PDB file of C-alpha atoms and ligand atoms in Angstrom:
ATOM      1  CA  MET A   1     140.876 102.704 158.613  1.00 36.00           C
ATOM      2  CA  ARG A   2     140.402 104.519 155.341  1.00 40.00           C
ATOM      3  CA  TRP A   3     137.626 102.117 154.335  1.00 40.00           C
ATOM      4  CA  LEU A   4     135.372 103.249 157.166  1.00 41.00           C
ATOM      5  CA  ARG A   5     134.054 106.279 155.381  1.00 46.00           C
ATOM      6  CA  PRO A   6     133.010 104.629 152.111  1.00 47.00           C
ATOM      7  CA  LEU A   7     131.483 101.795 154.146  1.00 45.00           C
ATOM      8  CA  ALA A   8     129.478 104.270 156.187  1.00 48.00           C
ATOM      9  CA  VAL A   9     128.192 105.968 153.080  1.00 50.00           C
ATOM     10  CA  THR A  10     127.276 102.682 151.421  1.00 50.00           C
ATOM     11  CA  ALA A  11     125.470 101.346 154.472  1.00 49.00           C
ATOM     12  CA  LEU A  12     123.494 104.513 154.961  1.00 51.00           C
ATOM     13  CA  CYS A  13     122.726 104.782 151.275  1.00 55.00           C
ATOM     14  CA  ALA A  14     121.221 101.317 151.421  1.00 50.00           C
ATOM     15  CA  SER A  15     118.954 102.220 154.300  1.00 49.00           C
ATOM     16  CA  LEU A  16     117.989 105.808 153.779  1.00 50.00           C
ATOM     17  CA  ALA A  17     117.458 106.954 150.215  1.00 50.00           C
ATOM     18  CA  ALA A  18     119.525 109.968 151.174  1.00 64.00           C
ATOM     19  CA  CYS A  19     121.960 109.423 148.366  1.00 71.00           C
ATOM     20  CA  SER A  20     122.606 111.665 145.483  1.00 77.00           C
ATOM     21  CA  THR A  21     125.125 111.965 142.684  1.00 81.00           C
ATOM     22  CA  SER A  22     127.536 114.860 142.371  1.00 82.00           C
ATOM     23  CA  PRO A  23     127.945 116.681 139.034  1.00 84.00           C
ATOM     24  CA  THR A  24     131.044 114.558 138.347  1.00 82.00           C
ATOM     25  CA  GLY A  25     129.126 111.306 138.973  1.00 80.00           C
ATOM     26  CA  ARG A  26     130.349 110.558 142.500  1.00 79.00           C
ATOM     27  CA  SER A  27     127.718 109.192 144.899  1.00 77.00           C
ATOM     28  CA  GLN A  28     127.051 111.386 147.902  1.00 76.00           C
ATOM     29  CA  LEU A  29     125.272 111.048 151.226  1.00 71.00           C
ATOM     30  CA  LEU A  30     122.987 114.059 151.719  1.00 71.00           C
ATOM     31  CA  LEU A  31     120.968 114.015 154.940  1.00 66.00           C
ATOM     32  CA  LEU A  32     120.084 117.658 155.449  1.00 68.00           C
ATOM     33  CA  SER A  33     117.277 119.308 153.553  1.00 75.00           C
ATOM     34  CA  ASP A  34     118.012 122.189 151.209  1.00 78.00           C
ATOM     35  CA  ASP A  35     115.973 124.459 153.460  1.00 82.00           C
ATOM     36  CA  GLN A  36     118.051 123.561 156.524  1.00 76.00           C
ATOM     37  CA  LEU A  37     121.294 124.068 154.656  1.00 77.00           C
ATOM     38  CA  ASN A  38     120.250 127.324 153.053  1.00 83.00           C
ATOM     39  CA  GLU A  39     119.222 128.703 156.420  1.00 81.00           C
ATOM     40  CA  MET A  40     122.610 127.772 157.885  1.00 77.00           C
ATOM     41  CA  GLY A  41     124.244 129.454 154.914  1.00 80.00           C
ATOM     42  CA  ARG A  42     122.206 132.608 155.404  1.00 84.00           C
ATOM     43  CA  GLN A  43     123.096 132.781 159.086  1.00 82.00           C
ATOM     44  CA  ALA A  44     126.790 132.259 158.455  1.00 80.00           C
ATOM     45  CA  PHE A  45     126.755 134.934 155.757  1.00 85.00           C
ATOM     46  CA  THR A  46     125.032 137.419 158.058  1.00 86.00           C
ATOM     47  CA  GLN A  47     127.714 136.714 160.659  1.00 81.00           C
ATOM     48  CA  TYR A  48     130.423 137.353 158.082  1.00 81.00           C
ATOM     49  CA  GLN A  49     128.767 140.645 157.136  1.00 88.00           C
ATOM     50  CA  GLN A  50     128.823 141.699 160.774  1.00 87.00           C
ATOM     51  CA  ASP A  51     132.477 140.767 161.221  1.00 84.00           C
ATOM     52  CA  LEU A  52     133.995 142.348 158.120  1.00 88.00           C
ATOM     53  CA  PRO A  53     133.437 145.720 156.409  1.00 95.00           C
ATOM     54  CA  SER A  54     132.183 145.729 152.842  1.00 97.00           C
ATOM     55  CA  ALA A  55     134.660 146.766 150.114  1.00 97.00           C
ATOM     56  CA  ASP A  56     134.130 149.726 147.769  1.00 97.00           C
ATOM     57  CA  ALA A  57     131.409 149.843 145.119  1.00 98.00           C
ATOM     58  CA  ALA A  58     133.787 149.378 142.162  1.00 98.00           C
ATOM     59  CA  SER A  59     135.057 146.087 143.634  1.00 98.00           C
ATOM     60  CA  GLN A  60     131.467 144.922 144.177  1.00 98.00           C
ATOM     61  CA  ARG A  61     130.585 145.680 140.539  1.00 98.00           C
ATOM     62  CA  TYR A  62     133.703 143.868 139.318  1.00 98.00           C
ATOM     63  CA  VAL A  63     132.954 140.659 141.219  1.00 98.00           C
ATOM     64  CA  GLN A  64     129.217 140.821 140.455  1.00 98.00           C
ATOM     65  CA  CYS A  65     129.973 141.180 136.743  1.00 98.00           C
ATOM     66  CA  ILE A  66     132.069 137.975 136.777  1.00 98.00           C
ATOM     67  CA  THR A  67     129.528 136.093 138.901  1.00 98.00           C
ATOM     68  CA  ARG A  68     126.673 137.097 136.575  1.00 97.00           C
ATOM     69  CA  ALA A  69     128.581 135.899 133.513  1.00 98.00           C
ATOM     70  CA  ILE A  70     129.116 132.463 135.090  1.00 98.00           C
ATOM     71  CA  VAL A  71     125.594 132.097 136.532  1.00 97.00           C
ATOM     72  CA  GLU A  72     124.278 132.940 133.057  1.00 96.00           C
ATOM     73  CA  VAL A  73     125.611 129.633 131.659  1.00 96.00           C
ATOM     74  CA  LEU A  74     124.187 127.408 134.425  1.00 96.00           C
ATOM     75  CA  PRO A  75     121.255 125.096 133.677  1.00 93.00           C
ATOM     76  CA  GLU A  76     117.888 126.835 134.106  1.00 94.00           C
ATOM     77  CA  GLN A  77     117.099 125.483 137.566  1.00 91.00           C
ATOM     78  CA  GLN A  78     120.415 126.594 139.012  1.00 92.00           C
ATOM     79  CA  ARG A  79     120.509 129.846 137.095  1.00 94.00           C
ATOM     80  CA  SER A  80     117.201 130.907 138.601  1.00 93.00           C
ATOM     81  CA  GLN A  81     118.207 130.163 142.192  1.00 92.00           C
ATOM     82  CA  GLN A  82     119.418 132.934 144.484  1.00 91.00           C
ATOM     83  CA  TRP A  83     123.084 133.926 144.062  1.00 95.00           C
ATOM     84  CA  SER A  84     124.606 136.704 146.122  1.00 94.00           C
ATOM     85  CA  VAL A  85     128.218 137.760 146.177  1.00 96.00           C
ATOM     86  CA  GLN A  86     129.895 140.419 148.274  1.00 96.00           C
ATOM     87  CA  VAL A  87     133.455 141.709 148.487  1.00 97.00           C
ATOM     88  CA  PHE A  88     134.767 142.145 152.023  1.00 94.00           C
ATOM     89  CA  GLU A  89     137.591 144.409 153.110  1.00 95.00           C
ATOM     90  CA  SER A  90     140.330 142.058 154.263  1.00 90.00           C
ATOM     91  CA  GLU A  91     143.925 141.576 153.167  1.00 88.00           C
ATOM     92  CA  GLN A  92     143.663 137.842 153.636  1.00 83.00           C
ATOM     93  CA  ALA A  93     143.251 136.389 150.146  1.00 84.00           C
ATOM     94  CA  ASN A  94     140.144 134.350 150.746  1.00 84.00           C
ATOM     95  CA  ALA A  95     136.879 133.385 149.123  1.00 88.00           C
ATOM     96  CA  PHE A  96     134.025 131.183 150.279  1.00 85.00           C
ATOM     97  CA  ALA A  97     130.667 129.840 149.212  1.00 85.00           C
ATOM     98  CA  LEU A  98     127.773 128.842 151.435  1.00 84.00           C
ATOM     99  CA  PRO A  99     124.642 126.808 150.772  1.00 84.00           C
ATOM    100  CA  GLY A 100     121.923 129.055 149.427  1.00 88.00           C
ATOM    101  CA  GLY A 101     124.354 130.652 146.975  1.00 91.00           C
ATOM    102  CA  TYR A 102     125.921 133.122 149.415  1.00 91.00           C
ATOM    103  CA  MET A 103     129.467 133.897 148.317  1.00 92.00           C
ATOM    104  CA  GLY A 104     132.150 136.150 149.660  1.00 92.00           C
ATOM    105  CA  VAL A 105     135.449 137.330 148.235  1.00 94.00           C
ATOM    106  CA  ASN A 106     138.004 139.223 150.297  1.00 92.00           C
ATOM    107  CA  SER A 107     139.671 142.288 148.776  1.00 95.00           C
ATOM    108  CA  GLY A 108     143.038 140.551 149.242  1.00 92.00           C
ATOM    109  CA  MET A 109     141.953 138.035 146.610  1.00 93.00           C
ATOM    110  CA  LEU A 110     141.405 140.892 144.154  1.00 95.00           C
ATOM    111  CA  ASP A 111     145.076 141.809 144.627  1.00 93.00           C
ATOM    112  CA  ILE A 112     146.271 138.295 143.815  1.00 93.00           C
ATOM    113  CA  ALA A 113     143.916 137.697 140.874  1.00 96.00           C
ATOM    114  CA  GLU A 114     145.360 140.014 138.234  1.00 96.00           C
ATOM    115  CA  ASN A 115     142.414 140.071 135.832  1.00 98.00           C
ATOM    116  CA  GLN A 116     138.822 138.932 135.269  1.00 98.00           C
ATOM    117  CA  ASN A 117     139.908 135.494 134.053  1.00 98.00           C
ATOM    118  CA  GLN A 118     141.897 134.687 137.176  1.00 98.00           C
ATOM    119  CA  LEU A 119     139.124 135.916 139.428  1.00 98.00           C
ATOM    120  CA  ALA A 120     136.597 133.927 137.378  1.00 98.00           C
ATOM    121  CA  SER A 121     138.493 130.772 138.311  1.00 97.00           C
ATOM    122  CA  VAL A 122     137.938 131.614 141.997  1.00 95.00           C
ATOM    123  CA  ILE A 123     134.243 132.411 141.498  1.00 97.00           C
ATOM    124  CA  GLY A 124     133.724 129.340 139.303  1.00 97.00           C
ATOM    125  CA  HIS A 125     135.321 127.166 141.984  1.00 94.00           C
ATOM    126  CA  GLU A 126     133.084 128.619 144.703  1.00 92.00           C
ATOM    127  CA  ILE A 127     129.908 128.267 142.610  1.00 94.00           C
ATOM    128  CA  ALA A 128     130.944 124.653 142.003  1.00 93.00           C
ATOM    129  CA  HIS A 129     131.026 123.965 145.768  1.00 89.00           C
ATOM    130  CA  VAL A 130     127.407 125.139 145.956  1.00 89.00           C
ATOM    131  CA  LEU A 131     126.253 123.228 142.866  1.00 90.00           C
ATOM    132  CA  ALA A 132     127.867 120.009 144.112  1.00 87.00           C
ATOM    133  CA  ASN A 133     126.227 120.239 147.581  1.00 82.00           C
ATOM    134  CA  HIS A 134     129.604 119.911 149.271  1.00 80.00           C
ATOM    135  CA  SER A 135     128.431 121.487 152.550  1.00 74.00           C
ATOM    136  CA  ASN A 136     125.552 119.054 152.862  1.00 73.00           C
ATOM    137  CA  GLU A 137     127.785 116.111 152.065  1.00 77.00           C
ATOM    138  CA  ARG A 138     130.391 117.167 154.599  1.00 73.00           C
ATOM    139  CA  ALA A 139     127.880 117.657 157.410  1.00 69.00           C
ATOM    140  CA  SER A 140     126.185 114.358 156.515  1.00 70.00           C
ATOM    141  CA  THR A 141     129.419 112.390 156.403  1.00 69.00           C
ATOM    142  CA  GLU A 142     130.594 113.821 159.719  1.00 63.00           C
ATOM    143  CA  SER A 143     127.328 112.644 161.245  1.00 59.00           C
ATOM    144  CA  ALA A 144     127.560 109.217 159.662  1.00 59.00           C
ATOM    145  CA  THR A 145     131.069 108.804 161.034  1.00 59.00           C
ATOM    146  CA  GLN A 146     129.819 109.612 164.522  1.00 54.00           C
ATOM    147  CA  LEU A 147     127.235 106.859 164.324  1.00 51.00           C
ATOM    148  CA  GLY A 148     130.028 104.323 164.586  1.00 46.00           C
ATOM    149  CA  LEU A 149     130.339 100.731 163.547  1.00 34.00           C
ATOM    150  CA  SER A 150     127.820  99.273 165.990  1.00 37.00           C
ATOM    151  CA  VAL A 151     124.983 101.061 164.303  1.00 40.00           C
ATOM    152  CA  LEU A 152     126.352 100.441 160.857  1.00 39.00           C
ATOM    153  CA  SER A 153     126.479  96.690 161.421  1.00 37.00           C
ATOM    154  CA  SER A 154     122.714  96.670 161.869  1.00 39.00           C
ATOM    155  CA  THR A 155     121.572  99.197 159.327  1.00 42.00           C
ATOM    156  CA  SER A 156     117.971  98.067 159.509  1.00 40.00           C
ATOM    157  CA  GLY A 157     117.772  99.494 163.033  1.00 41.00           C
ATOM    158  CA  ILE A 158     118.604 103.025 162.032  1.00 42.00           C
ATOM    159  CA  GLU A 159     115.721 105.366 162.445  1.00 43.00           C
ATOM    160  CA  ASN A 160     115.543 108.602 160.593  1.00 41.00           C
ATOM    161  CA  GLN A 161     114.978 110.563 163.790  1.00 42.00           C
ATOM    162  CA  GLN A 162     118.047 109.045 165.396  1.00 45.00           C
ATOM    163  CA  LEU A 163     120.109 110.047 162.419  1.00 44.00           C
ATOM    164  CA  LEU A 164     118.811 113.557 162.406  1.00 40.00           C
ATOM    165  CA  GLY A 165     119.680 113.876 166.089  1.00 45.00           C
ATOM    166  CA  VAL A 166     123.246 112.935 165.378  1.00 42.00           C
ATOM    167  CA  LEU A 167     123.203 115.230 162.423  1.00 41.00           C
ATOM    168  CA  GLY A 168     122.233 118.107 164.665  1.00 43.00           C
ATOM    169  CA  MET A 169     125.460 117.499 166.543  1.00 37.00           C
ATOM    170  CA  GLY A 170     127.347 117.136 163.309  1.00 35.00           C
ATOM    171  CA  ALA A 171     126.059 120.454 162.143  1.00 38.00           C
ATOM    172  CA  GLU A 172     127.922 122.093 165.005  1.00 38.00           C
ATOM    173  CA  TYR A 173     131.100 121.468 163.104  1.00 38.00           C
ATOM    174  CA  GLY A 174     130.029 124.514 161.168  1.00 43.00           C
ATOM    175  CA  ILE A 175     129.802 125.004 157.476  1.00 46.00           C
ATOM    176  CA  LEU A 176     132.832 127.255 157.166  1.00 50.00           C
ATOM    177  CA  LEU A 177     135.280 124.427 157.813  1.00 57.00           C
ATOM    178  CA  PRO A 178     137.708 123.667 154.992  1.00 65.00           C
ATOM    179  CA  PHE A 179     136.530 121.222 152.393  1.00 74.00           C
ATOM    180  CA  SER A 180     138.278 117.918 151.831  1.00 75.00           C
ATOM    181  CA  ARG A 181     140.807 117.429 149.068  1.00 78.00           C
ATOM    182  CA  ARG A 182     138.252 115.440 147.085  1.00 81.00           C
ATOM    183  CA  HIS A 183     135.777 118.298 147.286  1.00 83.00           C
ATOM    184  CA  GLU A 184     138.459 120.761 146.268  1.00 85.00           C
ATOM    185  CA  SER A 185     139.476 118.751 143.222  1.00 87.00           C
ATOM    186  CA  GLU A 186     135.861 118.313 142.223  1.00 90.00           C
ATOM    187  CA  ALA A 187     135.185 122.050 142.585  1.00 91.00           C
ATOM    188  CA  ASP A 188     138.287 122.739 140.487  1.00 92.00           C
ATOM    189  CA  VAL A 189     137.081 120.520 137.637  1.00 94.00           C
ATOM    190  CA  ILE A 190     133.510 121.845 137.683  1.00 95.00           C
ATOM    191  CA  GLY A 191     134.683 125.448 138.145  1.00 96.00           C
ATOM    192  CA  LEU A 192     137.144 125.204 135.261  1.00 97.00           C
ATOM    193  CA  ARG A 193     134.360 124.113 132.949  1.00 97.00           C
ATOM    194  CA  LEU A 194     132.002 126.816 134.192  1.00 97.00           C
ATOM    195  CA  MET A 195     134.483 129.625 133.626  1.00 98.00           C
ATOM    196  CA  ALA A 196     135.277 128.319 130.150  1.00 98.00           C
ATOM    197  CA  GLU A 197     131.580 128.070 129.268  1.00 98.00           C
ATOM    198  CA  ALA A 198     131.161 131.667 130.369  1.00 98.00           C
ATOM    199  CA  GLY A 199     133.985 132.732 128.036  1.00 98.00           C
ATOM    200  CA  PHE A 200     136.757 133.248 130.608  1.00 98.00           C
ATOM    201  CA  ASP A 201     140.174 131.881 129.635  1.00 98.00           C
ATOM    202  CA  PRO A 202     140.562 128.649 131.680  1.00 98.00           C
ATOM    203  CA  ARG A 203     144.375 128.849 131.527  1.00 98.00           C
ATOM    204  CA  ALA A 204     144.112 131.730 133.999  1.00 98.00           C
ATOM    205  CA  SER A 205     143.228 129.195 136.725  1.00 96.00           C
ATOM    206  CA  VAL A 206     146.796 127.885 136.649  1.00 95.00           C
ATOM    207  CA  THR A 207     148.240 131.408 136.696  1.00 95.00           C
ATOM    208  CA  LEU A 208     146.092 132.218 139.713  1.00 93.00           C
ATOM    209  CA  TRP A 209     147.545 129.267 141.619  1.00 88.00           C
ATOM    210  CA  GLU A 210     151.050 130.324 140.636  1.00 89.00           C
ATOM    211  CA  ASN A 211     150.291 133.810 141.951  1.00 90.00           C
ATOM    212  CA  MET A 212     148.977 132.313 145.174  1.00 85.00           C
ATOM    213  CA  GLN A 213     152.178 130.333 145.555  1.00 82.00           C
ATOM    214  CA  ALA A 214     154.316 133.378 144.835  1.00 84.00           C
ATOM    215  CA  ALA A 215     152.346 135.440 147.363  1.00 81.00           C
ATOM    216  CA  SER A 216     153.001 132.835 150.032  1.00 74.00           C
ATOM    217  CA  GLY A 217     156.714 132.507 149.147  1.00 65.00           C
ATOM    218  CA  GLY A 218     159.505 132.524 151.696  1.00 44.00           C
ATOM    219  CA  GLY A 219     157.642 130.408 154.207  1.00 47.00           C
ATOM    220  CA  ALA A 220     155.377 133.303 155.170  1.00 46.00           C
ATOM    221  CA  ARG A 221     151.822 132.633 156.216  1.00 48.00           C
ATOM    222  CA  PRO A 222     149.976 131.363 153.119  1.00 49.00           C
ATOM    223  CA  PRO A 223     146.927 133.281 151.905  1.00 50.00           C
ATOM    224  CA  GLY A 224     143.727 132.010 153.503  1.00 50.00           C
ATOM    225  CA  TRP A 225     142.246 130.469 150.417  1.00 54.00           C
ATOM    226  CA  MET A 226     145.414 128.499 149.914  1.00 54.00           C
ATOM    227  CA  SER A 227     145.707 127.260 153.489  1.00 51.00           C
ATOM    228  CA  THR A 228     142.183 125.875 153.307  1.00 53.00           C
ATOM    229  CA  HIS A 229     142.973 124.418 149.891  1.00 55.00           C
ATOM    230  CA  PRO A 230     145.829 121.940 150.369  1.00 53.00           C
ATOM    231  CA  SER A 231     148.404 120.556 147.921  1.00 63.00           C
ATOM    232  CA  GLN A 232     148.890 123.349 145.403  1.00 72.00           C
ATOM    233  CA  GLY A 233     151.109 121.295 143.085  1.00 76.00           C
ATOM    234  CA  GLN A 234     148.448 118.615 142.711  1.00 80.00           C
ATOM    235  CA  ARG A 235     145.791 121.243 142.177  1.00 84.00           C
ATOM    236  CA  ILE A 236     147.692 122.706 139.230  1.00 88.00           C
ATOM    237  CA  GLU A 237     148.269 119.218 137.813  1.00 90.00           C
ATOM    238  CA  GLY A 238     144.575 118.452 138.152  1.00 90.00           C
ATOM    239  CA  LEU A 239     143.629 121.633 136.330  1.00 94.00           C
ATOM    240  CA  GLN A 240     146.124 120.976 133.575  1.00 95.00           C
ATOM    241  CA  ALA A 241     144.749 117.476 133.061  1.00 96.00           C
ATOM    242  CA  GLU A 242     141.377 119.064 132.223  1.00 97.00           C
ATOM    243  CA  MET A 243     142.755 121.977 130.223  1.00 98.00           C
ATOM    244  CA  GLN A 244     142.447 120.574 126.717  1.00 97.00           C
ATOM    245  CA  GLY A 245     138.714 119.969 127.088  1.00 97.00           C
ATOM    246  CA  ALA A 246     138.248 123.298 128.845  1.00 98.00           C
ATOM    247  CA  MET A 247     139.992 125.125 125.981  1.00 98.00           C
ATOM    248  CA  GLN A 248     137.548 123.608 123.500  1.00 98.00           C
ATOM    249  CA  VAL A 249     134.621 124.731 125.638  1.00 98.00           C
ATOM    250  CA  TYR A 250     136.227 128.178 125.917  1.00 98.00           C
ATOM    251  CA  GLU A 251     136.650 128.513 122.144  1.00 98.00           C
ATOM    252  CA  GLN A 252     133.043 127.453 121.540  1.00 98.00           C
ATOM    253  CA  ALA A 253     131.897 130.042 124.075  1.00 98.00           C
ATOM    254  CA  ARG A 254     133.915 132.792 122.391  1.00 98.00           C
ATOM    255  CA  ASN A 255     132.552 131.790 118.995  1.00 98.00           C
ATOM    256  CA  ALA A 256     129.041 131.913 120.427  1.00 97.00           C
ATOM    257  CA  GLY A 257     129.660 135.512 121.455  1.00 97.00           C
ATOM    258  CA  ARG A 258     130.262 134.948 125.152  1.00 97.00           C
ATOM    259  CA  THR A 259     133.054 137.473 125.675  1.00 97.00           C
ATOM    260  CA  PRO A 260     132.638 138.834 129.204  1.00 98.00           C
ATOM    261  CA  ASN A 261     134.074 142.261 129.848  1.00 97.00           C
ATOM    262  CA  CYS A 262     134.534 142.868 133.563  1.00 98.00           C
ATOM    263  CA  PRO A 263     137.454 145.273 133.889  1.00 95.00           C
ATOM    264  CA  ARG A 264     139.416 145.132 137.121  1.00 95.00           C
ATOM    265  CA  PRO A 265     138.901 148.411 138.993  1.00 94.00           C
TER     266      PRO A 265
HETATM  267 ZN1   ZN B   1     137.250 125.284 147.621  1.00 56.38          ZN
END
């Protein structure tokens, strides 16, 4: 039944003008408003702040320095939106991004990422999730799936209000659920380009994944970021397929004087 999802998206796109295009040119169903999503992101971030202690000031400066360098190269509209990043004290190597530009990195991730370039691949990936509206798309698609075939077979009968009601239920899935493989690959590709544009060595993204694999070796519990990011081998292959272009972007950035200097504390 793999065709159900694309069908749902197509049918709803035809009836609702709720369709958008992701930065890589994929069509997306986006039913929630930015305001709704950003508010959910803010609430989830506040919850995270209550659950986990903040890391030391040097770690905050380190991660903020990398985030600033990447945000600096975004198009004007996205550069001027709100971006906040915080390092949390937790050994679990994890990072997340929420709508509204709220990002978190656990201190365990700072142990696995050996330098600014490796950590920039994590931050670039998380910023990419926000830029590509992945949370909105996920919540919208969950809702569309719940509508079922009966509704889809008569798309003209779908009322906006009805949809939003279902969406309210869909939103209960939460926005901290893992992203799909497609979203992960897309965030990898966009993130790789972002880090290169900011002057971080894109090859470090592959090293980071190798470090993640090594850290999870021996069948032990994989680091959090990895367990929510399936199929490591394919991820590395996907990054390598984009590496040649990313290296060109990286060299242009270096020549243009973008040489970020965010020393690891
Ligand atoms: Zn991700």
